[in-house]
Short mmCIF file of C-alpha atoms in Angstrom, two decimals:
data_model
loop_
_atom_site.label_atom_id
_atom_site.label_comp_id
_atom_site.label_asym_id
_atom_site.label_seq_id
_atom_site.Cartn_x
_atom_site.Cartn_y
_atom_site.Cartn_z
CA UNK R 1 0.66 -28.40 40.02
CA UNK R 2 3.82 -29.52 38.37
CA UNK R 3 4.79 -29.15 34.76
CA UNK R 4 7.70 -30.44 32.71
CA UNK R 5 8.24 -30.18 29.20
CA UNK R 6 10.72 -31.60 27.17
CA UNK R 7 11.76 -30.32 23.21
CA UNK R 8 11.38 -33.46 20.07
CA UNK R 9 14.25 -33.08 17.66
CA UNK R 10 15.67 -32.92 13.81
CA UNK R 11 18.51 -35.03 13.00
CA UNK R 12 20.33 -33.92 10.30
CA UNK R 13 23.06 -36.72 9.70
CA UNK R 14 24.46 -39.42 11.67
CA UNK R 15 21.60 -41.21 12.62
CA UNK R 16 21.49 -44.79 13.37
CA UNK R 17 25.10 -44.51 14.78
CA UNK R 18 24.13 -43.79 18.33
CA UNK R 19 22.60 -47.65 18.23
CA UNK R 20 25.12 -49.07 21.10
CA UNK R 21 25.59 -52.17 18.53
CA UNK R 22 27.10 -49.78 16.00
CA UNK R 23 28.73 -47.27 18.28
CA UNK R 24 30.24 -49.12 20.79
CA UNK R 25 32.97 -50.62 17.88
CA UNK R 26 32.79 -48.48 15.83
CA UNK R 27 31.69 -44.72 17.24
CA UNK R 28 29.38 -42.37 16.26
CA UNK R 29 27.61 -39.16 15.96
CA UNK R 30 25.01 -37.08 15.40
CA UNK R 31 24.17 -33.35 14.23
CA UNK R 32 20.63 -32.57 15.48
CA UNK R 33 18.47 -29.64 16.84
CA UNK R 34 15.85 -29.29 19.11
CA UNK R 35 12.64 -27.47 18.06
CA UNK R 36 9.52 -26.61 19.68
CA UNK R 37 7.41 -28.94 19.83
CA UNK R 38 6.71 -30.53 23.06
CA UNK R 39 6.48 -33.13 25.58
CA UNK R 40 4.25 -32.02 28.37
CA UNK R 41 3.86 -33.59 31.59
CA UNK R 42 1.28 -32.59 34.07
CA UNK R 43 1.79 -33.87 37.97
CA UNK R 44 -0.86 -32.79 40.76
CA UNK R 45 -1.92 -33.88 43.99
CA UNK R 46 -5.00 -35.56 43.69
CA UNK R 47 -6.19 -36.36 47.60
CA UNK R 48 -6.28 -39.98 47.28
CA UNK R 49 -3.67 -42.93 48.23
CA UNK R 50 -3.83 -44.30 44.81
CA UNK R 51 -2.24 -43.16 41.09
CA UNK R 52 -3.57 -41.97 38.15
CA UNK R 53 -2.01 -41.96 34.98
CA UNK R 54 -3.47 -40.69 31.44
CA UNK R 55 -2.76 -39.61 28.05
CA UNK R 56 -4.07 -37.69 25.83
CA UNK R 57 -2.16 -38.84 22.93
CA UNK R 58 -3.54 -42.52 23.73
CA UNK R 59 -6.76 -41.67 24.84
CA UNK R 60 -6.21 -44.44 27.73
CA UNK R 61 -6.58 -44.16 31.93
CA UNK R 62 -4.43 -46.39 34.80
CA UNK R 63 -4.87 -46.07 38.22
CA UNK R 64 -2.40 -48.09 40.77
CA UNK R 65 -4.34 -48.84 44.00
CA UNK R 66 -1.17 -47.74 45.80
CA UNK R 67 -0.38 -51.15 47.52
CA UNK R 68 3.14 -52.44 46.09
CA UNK R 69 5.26 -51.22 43.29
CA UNK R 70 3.92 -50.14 40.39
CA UNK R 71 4.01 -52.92 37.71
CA UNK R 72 6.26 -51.93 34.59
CA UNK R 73 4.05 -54.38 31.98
CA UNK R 74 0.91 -52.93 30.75
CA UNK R 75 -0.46 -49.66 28.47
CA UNK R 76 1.08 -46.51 29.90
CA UNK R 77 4.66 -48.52 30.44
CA UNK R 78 6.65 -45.16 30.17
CA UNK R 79 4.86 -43.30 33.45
CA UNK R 80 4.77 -46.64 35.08
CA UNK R 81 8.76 -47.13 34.38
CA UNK R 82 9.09 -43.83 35.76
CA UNK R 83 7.23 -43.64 39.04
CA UNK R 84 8.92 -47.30 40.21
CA UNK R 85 12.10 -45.33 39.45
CA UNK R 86 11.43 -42.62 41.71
CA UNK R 87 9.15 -44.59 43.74
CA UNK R 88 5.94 -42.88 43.64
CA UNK R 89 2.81 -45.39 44.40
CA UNK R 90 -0.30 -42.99 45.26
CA UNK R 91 -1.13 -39.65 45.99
CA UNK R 92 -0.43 -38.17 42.65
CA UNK R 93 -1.72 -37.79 39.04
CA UNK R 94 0.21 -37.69 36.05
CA UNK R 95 -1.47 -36.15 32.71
CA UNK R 96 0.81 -36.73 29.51
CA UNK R 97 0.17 -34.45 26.09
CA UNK R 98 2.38 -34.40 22.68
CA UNK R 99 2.24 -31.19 20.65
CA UNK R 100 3.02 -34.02 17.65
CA UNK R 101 1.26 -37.48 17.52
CA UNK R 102 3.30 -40.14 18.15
CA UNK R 103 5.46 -42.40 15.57
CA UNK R 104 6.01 -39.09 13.27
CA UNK R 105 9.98 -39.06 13.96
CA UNK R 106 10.64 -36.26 15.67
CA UNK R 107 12.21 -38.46 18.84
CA UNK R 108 8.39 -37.79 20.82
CA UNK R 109 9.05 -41.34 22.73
CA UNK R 110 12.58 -40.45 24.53
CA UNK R 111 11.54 -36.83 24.77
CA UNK R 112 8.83 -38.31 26.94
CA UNK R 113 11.26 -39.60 28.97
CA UNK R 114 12.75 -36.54 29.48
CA UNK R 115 9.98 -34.76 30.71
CA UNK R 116 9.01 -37.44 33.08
CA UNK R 117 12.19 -37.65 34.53
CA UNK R 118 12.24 -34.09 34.76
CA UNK R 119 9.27 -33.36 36.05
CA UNK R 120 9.31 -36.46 38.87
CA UNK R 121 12.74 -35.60 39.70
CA UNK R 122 11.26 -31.82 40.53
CA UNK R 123 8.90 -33.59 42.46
CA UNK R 124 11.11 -35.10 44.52
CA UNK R 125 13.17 -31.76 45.08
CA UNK R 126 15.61 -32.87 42.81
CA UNK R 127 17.91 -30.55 41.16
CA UNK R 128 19.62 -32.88 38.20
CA UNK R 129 22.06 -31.76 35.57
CA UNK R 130 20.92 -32.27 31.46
CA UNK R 131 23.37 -34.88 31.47
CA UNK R 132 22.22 -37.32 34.13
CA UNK R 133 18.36 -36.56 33.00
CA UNK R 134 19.92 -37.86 29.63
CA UNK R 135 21.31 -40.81 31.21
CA UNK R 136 18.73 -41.53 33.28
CA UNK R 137 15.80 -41.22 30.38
CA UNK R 138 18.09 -43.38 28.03
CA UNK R 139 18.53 -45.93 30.78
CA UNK R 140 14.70 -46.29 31.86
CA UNK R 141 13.75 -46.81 28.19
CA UNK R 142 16.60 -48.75 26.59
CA UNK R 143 17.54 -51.01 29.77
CA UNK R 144 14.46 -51.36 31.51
CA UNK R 145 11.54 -50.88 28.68
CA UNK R 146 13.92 -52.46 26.25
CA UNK R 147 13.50 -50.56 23.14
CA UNK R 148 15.26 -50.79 20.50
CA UNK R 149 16.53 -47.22 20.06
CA UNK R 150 19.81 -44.92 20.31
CA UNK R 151 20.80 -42.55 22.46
CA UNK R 152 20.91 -39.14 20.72
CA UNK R 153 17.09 -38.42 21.13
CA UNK R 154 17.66 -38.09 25.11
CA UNK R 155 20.07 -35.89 25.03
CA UNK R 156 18.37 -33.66 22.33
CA UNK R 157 15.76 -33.36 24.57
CA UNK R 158 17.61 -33.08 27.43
CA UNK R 159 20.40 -30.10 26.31
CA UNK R 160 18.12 -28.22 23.68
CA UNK R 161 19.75 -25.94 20.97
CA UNK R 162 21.64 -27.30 17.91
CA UNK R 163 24.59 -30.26 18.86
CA UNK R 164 27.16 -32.23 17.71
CA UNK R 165 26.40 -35.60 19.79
CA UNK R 166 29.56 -37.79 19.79
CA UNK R 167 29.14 -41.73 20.91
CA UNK R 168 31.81 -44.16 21.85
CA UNK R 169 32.55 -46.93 24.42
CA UNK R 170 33.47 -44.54 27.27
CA UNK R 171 30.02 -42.64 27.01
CA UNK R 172 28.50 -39.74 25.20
CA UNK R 173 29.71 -36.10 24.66
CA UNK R 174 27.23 -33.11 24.01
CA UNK R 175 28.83 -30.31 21.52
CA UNK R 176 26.78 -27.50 21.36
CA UNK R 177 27.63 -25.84 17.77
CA UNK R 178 27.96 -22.13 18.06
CA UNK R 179 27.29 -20.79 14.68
CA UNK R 180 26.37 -17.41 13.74
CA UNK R 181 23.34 -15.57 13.98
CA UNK R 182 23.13 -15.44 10.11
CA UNK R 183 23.20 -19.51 10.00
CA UNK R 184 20.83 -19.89 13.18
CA UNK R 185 18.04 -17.26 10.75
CA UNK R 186 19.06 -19.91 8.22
CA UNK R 187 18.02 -22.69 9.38
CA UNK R 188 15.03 -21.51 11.32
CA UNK R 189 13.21 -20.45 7.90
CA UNK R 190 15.05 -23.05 5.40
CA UNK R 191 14.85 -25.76 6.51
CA UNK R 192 10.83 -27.23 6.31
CA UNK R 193 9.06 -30.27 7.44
CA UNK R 194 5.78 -32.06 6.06
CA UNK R 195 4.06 -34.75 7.81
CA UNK R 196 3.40 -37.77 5.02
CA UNK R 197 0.04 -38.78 7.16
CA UNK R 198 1.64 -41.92 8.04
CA UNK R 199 2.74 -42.76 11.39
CA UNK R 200 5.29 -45.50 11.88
CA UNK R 201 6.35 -47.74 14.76
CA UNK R 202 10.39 -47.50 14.51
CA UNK R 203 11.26 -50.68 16.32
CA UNK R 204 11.07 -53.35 13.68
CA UNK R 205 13.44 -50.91 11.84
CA UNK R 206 15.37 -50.44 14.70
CA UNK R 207 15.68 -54.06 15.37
CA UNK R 208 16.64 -54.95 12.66
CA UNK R 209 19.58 -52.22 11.97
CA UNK R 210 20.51 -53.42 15.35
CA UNK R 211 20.68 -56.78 14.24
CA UNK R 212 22.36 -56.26 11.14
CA UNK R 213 25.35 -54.14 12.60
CA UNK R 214 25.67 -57.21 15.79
CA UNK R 215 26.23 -59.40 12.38
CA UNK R 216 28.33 -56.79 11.03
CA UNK R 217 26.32 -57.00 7.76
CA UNK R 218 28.93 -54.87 5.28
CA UNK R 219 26.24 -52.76 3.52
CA UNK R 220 24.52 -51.32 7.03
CA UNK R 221 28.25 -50.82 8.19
CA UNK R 222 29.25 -49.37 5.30
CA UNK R 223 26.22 -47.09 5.09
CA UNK R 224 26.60 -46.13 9.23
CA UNK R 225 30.21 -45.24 8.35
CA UNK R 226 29.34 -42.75 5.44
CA UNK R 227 26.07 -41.58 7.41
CA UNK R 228 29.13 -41.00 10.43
CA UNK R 229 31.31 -39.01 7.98
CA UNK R 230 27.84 -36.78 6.32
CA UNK R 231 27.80 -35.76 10.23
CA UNK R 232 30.91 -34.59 10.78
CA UNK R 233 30.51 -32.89 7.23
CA UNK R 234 26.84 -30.94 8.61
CA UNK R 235 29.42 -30.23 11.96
CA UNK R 236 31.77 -28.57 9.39
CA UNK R 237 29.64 -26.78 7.05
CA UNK R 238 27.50 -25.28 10.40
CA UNK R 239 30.45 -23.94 12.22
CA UNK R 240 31.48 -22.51 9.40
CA UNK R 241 29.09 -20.56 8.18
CA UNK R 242 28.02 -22.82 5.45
CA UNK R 243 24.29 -23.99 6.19
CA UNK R 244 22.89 -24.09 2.79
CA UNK R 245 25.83 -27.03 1.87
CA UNK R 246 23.53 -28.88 4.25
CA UNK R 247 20.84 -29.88 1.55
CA UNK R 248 23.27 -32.02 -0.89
CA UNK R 249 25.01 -33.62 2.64
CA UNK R 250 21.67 -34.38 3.78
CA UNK R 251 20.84 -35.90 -0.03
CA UNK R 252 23.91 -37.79 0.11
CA UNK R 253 22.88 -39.30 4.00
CA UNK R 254 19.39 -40.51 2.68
CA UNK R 255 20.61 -42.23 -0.25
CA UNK R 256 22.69 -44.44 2.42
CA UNK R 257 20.23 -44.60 5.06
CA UNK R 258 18.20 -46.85 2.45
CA UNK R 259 20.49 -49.03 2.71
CA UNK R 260 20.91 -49.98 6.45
CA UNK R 261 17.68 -51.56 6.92
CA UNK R 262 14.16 -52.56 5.06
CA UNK R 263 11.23 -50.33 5.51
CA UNK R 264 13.13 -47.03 5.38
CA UNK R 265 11.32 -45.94 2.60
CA UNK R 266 8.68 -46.46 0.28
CA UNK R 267 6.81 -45.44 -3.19
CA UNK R 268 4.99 -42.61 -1.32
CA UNK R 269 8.07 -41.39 0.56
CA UNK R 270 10.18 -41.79 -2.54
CA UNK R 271 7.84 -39.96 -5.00
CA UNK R 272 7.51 -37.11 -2.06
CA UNK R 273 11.05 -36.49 -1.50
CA UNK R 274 11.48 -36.07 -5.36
CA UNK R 275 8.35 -33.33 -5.91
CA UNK R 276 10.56 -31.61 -3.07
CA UNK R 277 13.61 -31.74 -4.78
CA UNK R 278 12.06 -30.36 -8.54
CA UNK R 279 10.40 -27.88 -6.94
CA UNK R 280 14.11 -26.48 -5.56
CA UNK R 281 14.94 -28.79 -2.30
CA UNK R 282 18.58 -29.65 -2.37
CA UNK R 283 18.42 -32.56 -0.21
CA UNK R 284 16.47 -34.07 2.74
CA UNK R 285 15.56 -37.36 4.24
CA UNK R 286 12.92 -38.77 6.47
CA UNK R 287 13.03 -37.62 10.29
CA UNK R 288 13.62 -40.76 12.61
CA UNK R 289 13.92 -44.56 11.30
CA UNK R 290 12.13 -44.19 8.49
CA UNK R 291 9.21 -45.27 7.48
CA UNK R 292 6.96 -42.76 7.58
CA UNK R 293 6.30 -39.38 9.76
CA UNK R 294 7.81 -36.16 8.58
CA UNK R 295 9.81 -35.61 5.46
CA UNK R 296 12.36 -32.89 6.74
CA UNK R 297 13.87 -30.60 3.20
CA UNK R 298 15.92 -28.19 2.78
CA UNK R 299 14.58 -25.00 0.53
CA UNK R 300 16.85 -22.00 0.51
CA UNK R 301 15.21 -18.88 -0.03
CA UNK R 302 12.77 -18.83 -3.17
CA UNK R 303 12.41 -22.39 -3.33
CA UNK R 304 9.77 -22.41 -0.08
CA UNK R 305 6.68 -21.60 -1.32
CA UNK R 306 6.88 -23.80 -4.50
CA UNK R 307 7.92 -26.78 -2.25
CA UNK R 308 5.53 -26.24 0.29
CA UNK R 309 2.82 -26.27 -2.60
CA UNK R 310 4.35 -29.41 -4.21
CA UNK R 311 4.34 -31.04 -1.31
CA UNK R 312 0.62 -29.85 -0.62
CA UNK R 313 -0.18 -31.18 -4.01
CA UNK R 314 1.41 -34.91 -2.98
CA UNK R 315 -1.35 -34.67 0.19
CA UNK R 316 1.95 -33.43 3.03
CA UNK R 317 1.31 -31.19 5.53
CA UNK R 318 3.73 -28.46 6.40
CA UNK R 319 4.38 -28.20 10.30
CA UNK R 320 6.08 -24.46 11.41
CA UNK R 321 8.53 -24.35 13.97
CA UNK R 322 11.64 -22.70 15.51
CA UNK R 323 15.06 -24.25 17.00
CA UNK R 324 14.29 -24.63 20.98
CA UNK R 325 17.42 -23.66 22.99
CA UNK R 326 16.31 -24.53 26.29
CA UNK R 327 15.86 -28.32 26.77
CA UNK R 328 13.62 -30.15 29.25
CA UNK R 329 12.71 -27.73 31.52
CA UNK R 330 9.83 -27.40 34.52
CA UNK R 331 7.89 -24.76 33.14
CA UNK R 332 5.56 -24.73 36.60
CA UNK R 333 6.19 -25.63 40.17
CA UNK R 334 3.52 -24.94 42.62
CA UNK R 335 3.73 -27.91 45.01
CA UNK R 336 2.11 -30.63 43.68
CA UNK R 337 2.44 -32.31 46.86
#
């Protein structure tokens, strides 16, 4: 038995400027942390010369007969992706579980990635650094699934721990942010998510962001640019031992992240986010595109109870959780040949 694991992710600021249409004129980057909640991929032997592939998360089955390639088109297209990478066609089972459902926007999709590439990689005796299981994860599912997504969800997963991620037309550069232990006890119990019971599908979002900064629509750019500037103000205010200026920055990054493309937000989400802030919040935003998924606030001390029970009161769940420093790792090795 083989199993891979791979952290989802809080962006703070600076999302929607590792899209390759925005970043590659214009740069970007991103202040996020990993947390743990997981990815899980399970790979075992399973004494036939065909595939299996399930997950629990979609409650769905695929077996390859083992004759050919594995065809990329069909449910399960992540697995499938990743086996015709590393060219596995029978012999093996692969079990996928989320800690989070899917569409919540906490980055579950790329983090899957991750752990697949991880874990098949381990498989194949495979020793890769976090980088090029980044690169490799980003590649599969922007180039060859074709979604419609960014790059700093990858290399959340991939690196772990709390990061500057900077984009540009050369490539991308991982900052880890070394702040104190007084800011990392900070943000572990200040800074609270609630799931708004609505999943979302990100790529008609994402699409259309895309589209809009291709066209170089002046009120996406113009938001991207501020949301680029909010990050480099969370970069500032974390390395220097100011994590509570975090909840007006990340106030001031929602406000413009309504503006970069249509179904960011809406009444629910809106009426939500302003319980949070009357009951002591000082700023948050919606984790992911938008849309629905987790409402991410930040309550210094005093102010968590009284938001968690506002945001009770508007039907949110509150989902407990600490900063994961390790990244995608293979938790279990046994052979699964």
């Amino acid at each position: 038995m083989l199993i891979a694991r791979a952290p989802m992710r809080l962006s703070f600021a600076g999302g929607g400027t590792d899209l390759p249409a925005f970043y590659e004129e214009h740069g970007g980057m991103v202040v996020s942390m990993a947390i743990d909640k997981y990815v899980y991929v399970f790979i075992s032997a399973n004494g036939h010369d065909s595939l299996h592939i399930s997950s629990s998360d979609f409650s769905t089955f695929f077996r390859h007969s083992g004759d050919g390639d594995v065809a990329e088109e069909g449910k399960l297209r992540y697995a499938r992706a990743f086996v015709r990478e590393f060219n596995i066609r029978s012999g093996y089972s692969v079990f996928m579980a989320s800690e989070m459902p899917p569409g919540t926007g906490l980055g579950s999709s790329s983090a899957l990635a991750v752990a697949l590439a991880k874990g098949l990689a381990a498989l194949r005796g495979q020793v890769p650094g976090k980088a090029a299981i980044a690169e490799l994860a980003a590649t599969v599912e922007l180039d060859r699934l074709k979604m419609p997504i960014g790059l700093q969800d990858h290399y959340a997963a991939a690196f772990g721990g709390l990061n500057a991620i900077h984009f540009d037309h050369a490539g991308v550069r991982v900052e880890p942010l070394e702040v104190s232990v007084k800011t990392r006890d900070w943000l572990d119990t200040s800074v609270l998510i609630f799931f708004t019971e609505q999943a979302h599908d990100s790529r008609e979002i994402l699409e259309e962001q895309g589209k809009r900064s291709r066209e170089h629509n002046p009120e996406t750019i113009g938001a991207l640019e501020a949301m680029r500037g909010h990050a480099h103000e969370a970069r500032e205010a974390l390395l220097e031992d100011r994590p509570a200026d975090l909840g007006p920055i990340l106030h001031r990054t929602w406000l413009e992240k309504k503006k970069i493309a249509p179904g960011i937000t809406n009444l629910g989400i809106d009426n939500a986010y302003q319980a949070g802030l009357e009951a002591g919040a000082t700023g948050g935003k919606i984790a992911g595109a938008g849309g629905g998924g987790f409402l991410l606030l930040v309550c210094p001390e005093g102010t968590q109870v009284p938001v968690t029970r506002a945001m009770e009161t508007m039907g949110l769940s509150r989902a407990d959780f600490h900063i994961d420093y390790a990244g995608a790792r293979v938790l279990v090795n046994n052979g699964a040949a």
